[in-house]
Amino acid sequence: MSQRVRVTRVSVKGASPFIGLSDNGDSGSERLYSRDPDELMRWLCGAWRTRFNMHRSRRNRYDKDGNLVPIGGEPDLRTPKQSRLTQSWTAAVPTAVLESPDRLERQDWFAAVKRRETLKQQGKDPGRMPRFRSRKHSPDIFACWYNNGRNARFQRVGRRSGIVFITGQNPGQYTASGKRESFVIRIHVRLSEPVCAYTSVRVNWDRRELVFVNDPQAITRQPTHKAVGIDRGVAVAVATSDGAMLRLPKNDLKRADRLVRMHQRAQARAIKASGKTTKDYYRGQMSKRFRAHARAISRLSAKASRTVADRQQKWSTGLVRDYDAIFIEDLNIAGMTSKTRPVPNPLRPGQYLPNGQARKRGLNRVMRQASLSRLETLIRYKADRAGVLVAQVPAPYTSQRCNACGHIAKDNRESQAVFSCINCGHTANADTNAARNILDAGASAHPEITHGTQQGRTCPGDGGTSDDWNRAIGEGRSPDETRTSAA
Ligand SMILES: [Zn+2]
């Protein structure tokens, strides 16, 4: 887990940090000091990137003949201490900043290696290996270890504001007195909630953002002796066997979708008016307005995806906290979002009949947004750490089987929302019925876990209604109740 906060301003206390020699070590070079916030932050980001690329230069790749060669030609093997001595602009950079690329570069590299392997296995384009961070194209970022309070300490100064203190020293060779001089860079941030225990801070200066990075903590929970089946869908994102209906904020997402399409149409008009092909237009000079539309689109999409992610985090935490066992249907999500098969028109060769692709395209968009597989990933991740069982059960007929008598028929499903058994007359919400079937299938497959939990199962209607659930999740109970305040 991590917490993102906004940087409001930066100030310095103590000595002016030494940011390097004017021409790096030649005779007559001037010592540069700065108290300018932007200059100081860019200085830290630059030093961080330099160290990052030093580590990156030690990575190898296979060349045409199958030999392992360093990716950048010559590997740079300098230690932080050596780089301080040879690169004057890193001389006063705090150790907690200068050492952090060591681990972060490794994480970045091996995450990419793993991702490419997975994509290759799935027969997809693995993309290229990560490269060096570029001064021009990579965002200006740096990280600083907290190291049990040795640096990047946080202090709350107001109800909604706090300061992160990054301390460092100008080495004696670069001070007037010849003695080391300390400085404190104070990053002022705006908060909306208490800061949790963290292990490092990461600053994105381009976006004026600071992230407190936390080690993932397990959800603290007591055994509840309850099991749950959950049915994931599009109309209702998650239906539980207890009758809860968890929905995404549909109107917000629809509005974002509408605005995105509006901007896309405007972009299409701009391309058409230019008389170029789409490809040529992107290659050439894009108009100012066109780029503004592109920024608006990415802002809206990011907002929508954060909305979905936030809900899913809260739902998965709630489920893991409230149940000892969670059963999920085994969905073929890739199949559900793929295109429909084309249907050739037998009367007119070369033409095709309507096959529902237009309708399915809308659905695909919603499905992608709902990102069903991510919810499962989140549940598994949190359940793993909390000792909760998560198991998949086969999906077929979970939506057509009557939970009361077991009768399976397509006609059982009266509409999208209502289930009505043609055999015994049992009626229920269709999604709740499916979730109960999933729970029953899971319970019979895992008798050791669910022994005695069936009695604890509450009926839909008495008590645990969807509104209660949504409210309980939406308010107060944040994703981590286990958080401890670091301030
Ligand atoms: Zn029935």
Short mmCIF file of N, CA, C and O in Angstrom, two decimals, residues 52 55-56 58-60 101-118 129-131:
data_model
loop_
_atom_site.label_atom_id
_atom_site.label_comp_id
_atom_site.label_asym_id
_atom_site.label_seq_id
_atom_site.Cartn_x
_atom_site.Cartn_y
_atom_site.Cartn_z
N PHE A 52 20.76 5.57 -10.82
CA PHE A 52 19.88 4.55 -11.41
C PHE A 52 20.53 4.02 -12.69
O PHE A 52 20.64 2.80 -12.88
N HIS A 55 23.47 1.71 -12.19
CA HIS A 55 23.08 0.31 -11.93
C HIS A 55 22.57 -0.34 -13.21
O HIS A 55 22.88 -1.49 -13.48
N ARG A 56 21.81 0.41 -13.97
CA ARG A 56 21.25 -0.14 -15.20
C ARG A 56 22.34 -0.55 -16.17
O ARG A 56 22.22 -1.54 -16.88
N ARG A 58 24.92 -2.00 -15.67
CA ARG A 58 25.52 -3.31 -15.35
C ARG A 58 24.66 -4.46 -15.83
O ARG A 58 25.01 -5.62 -15.66
N ARG A 59 23.49 -4.17 -16.37
CA ARG A 59 22.60 -5.22 -16.90
C ARG A 59 23.11 -5.69 -18.25
O ARG A 59 23.70 -4.92 -19.01
N ASN A 60 22.82 -6.97 -18.53
CA ASN A 60 23.30 -7.55 -19.78
C ASN A 60 22.15 -7.91 -20.71
O ASN A 60 21.03 -8.07 -20.29
N PRO A 101 18.39 3.91 -5.61
CA PRO A 101 18.28 3.31 -6.94
C PRO A 101 18.76 1.87 -6.98
O PRO A 101 18.35 1.09 -7.85
N ASP A 102 19.64 1.49 -6.05
CA ASP A 102 20.15 0.13 -6.00
C ASP A 102 18.99 -0.87 -6.05
O ASP A 102 18.92 -1.74 -6.91
N ARG A 103 18.06 -0.69 -5.12
CA ARG A 103 16.95 -1.66 -5.04
C ARG A 103 15.87 -1.37 -6.10
O ARG A 103 15.31 -2.28 -6.67
N LEU A 104 15.63 -0.10 -6.32
CA LEU A 104 14.53 0.24 -7.23
C LEU A 104 14.86 -0.13 -8.68
O LEU A 104 13.98 -0.55 -9.42
N GLU A 105 16.14 0.00 -9.04
CA GLU A 105 16.52 -0.40 -10.40
C GLU A 105 16.34 -1.91 -10.55
O GLU A 105 15.86 -2.39 -11.56
N ARG A 106 16.70 -2.64 -9.50
CA ARG A 106 16.58 -4.11 -9.54
C ARG A 106 15.11 -4.51 -9.68
O ARG A 106 14.75 -5.33 -10.50
N GLN A 107 14.26 -3.90 -8.87
CA GLN A 107 12.82 -4.18 -8.95
C GLN A 107 12.29 -3.92 -10.35
O GLN A 107 11.58 -4.74 -10.92
N ASP A 108 12.66 -2.77 -10.88
CA ASP A 108 12.18 -2.35 -12.20
C ASP A 108 12.61 -3.36 -13.26
O ASP A 108 11.82 -3.79 -14.09
N TRP A 109 13.85 -3.78 -13.18
CA TRP A 109 14.40 -4.67 -14.18
C TRP A 109 13.72 -6.04 -14.12
O TRP A 109 13.26 -6.57 -15.13
N PHE A 110 13.65 -6.63 -12.93
CA PHE A 110 13.12 -7.99 -12.85
C PHE A 110 11.61 -8.04 -13.03
O PHE A 110 11.07 -9.05 -13.49
N ALA A 111 10.92 -6.94 -12.70
CA ALA A 111 9.48 -6.89 -13.00
C ALA A 111 9.29 -6.96 -14.51
O ALA A 111 8.41 -7.65 -15.01
N ALA A 112 10.16 -6.26 -15.24
CA ALA A 112 10.06 -6.27 -16.70
C ALA A 112 10.38 -7.65 -17.26
O ALA A 112 9.71 -8.14 -18.16
N VAL A 113 11.40 -8.30 -16.70
CA VAL A 113 11.77 -9.64 -17.16
C VAL A 113 10.58 -10.59 -16.99
O VAL A 113 10.21 -11.35 -17.89
N LYS A 114 9.96 -10.52 -15.82
CA LYS A 114 8.83 -11.41 -15.51
C LYS A 114 7.64 -11.10 -16.42
O LYS A 114 7.00 -12.00 -16.95
N ARG A 115 7.38 -9.80 -16.60
CA ARG A 115 6.24 -9.40 -17.43
C ARG A 115 6.42 -9.89 -18.86
O ARG A 115 5.50 -10.41 -19.48
N ARG A 116 7.65 -9.81 -19.35
CA ARG A 116 7.89 -10.23 -20.72
C ARG A 116 7.74 -11.74 -20.86
O ARG A 116 7.24 -12.23 -21.87
N GLU A 117 8.17 -12.46 -19.85
CA GLU A 117 8.00 -13.91 -19.91
C GLU A 117 6.53 -14.29 -19.97
O GLU A 117 6.12 -15.14 -20.76
N THR A 118 5.72 -13.64 -19.11
CA THR A 118 4.29 -13.92 -19.09
C THR A 118 3.66 -13.63 -20.44
O THR A 118 2.89 -14.42 -20.97
N MET A 129 12.89 -4.51 -23.62
CA MET A 129 13.41 -4.49 -22.26
C MET A 129 13.52 -3.05 -21.78
O MET A 129 13.67 -2.14 -22.58
N PRO A 130 13.46 -2.84 -20.46
CA PRO A 130 13.60 -1.46 -19.97
C PRO A 130 14.99 -0.94 -20.29
O PRO A 130 15.96 -1.70 -20.37
N ARG A 131 15.08 0.36 -20.47
CA ARG A 131 16.37 0.96 -20.84
C ARG A 131 16.83 1.92 -19.75
O ARG A 131 16.32 1.91 -18.65
#
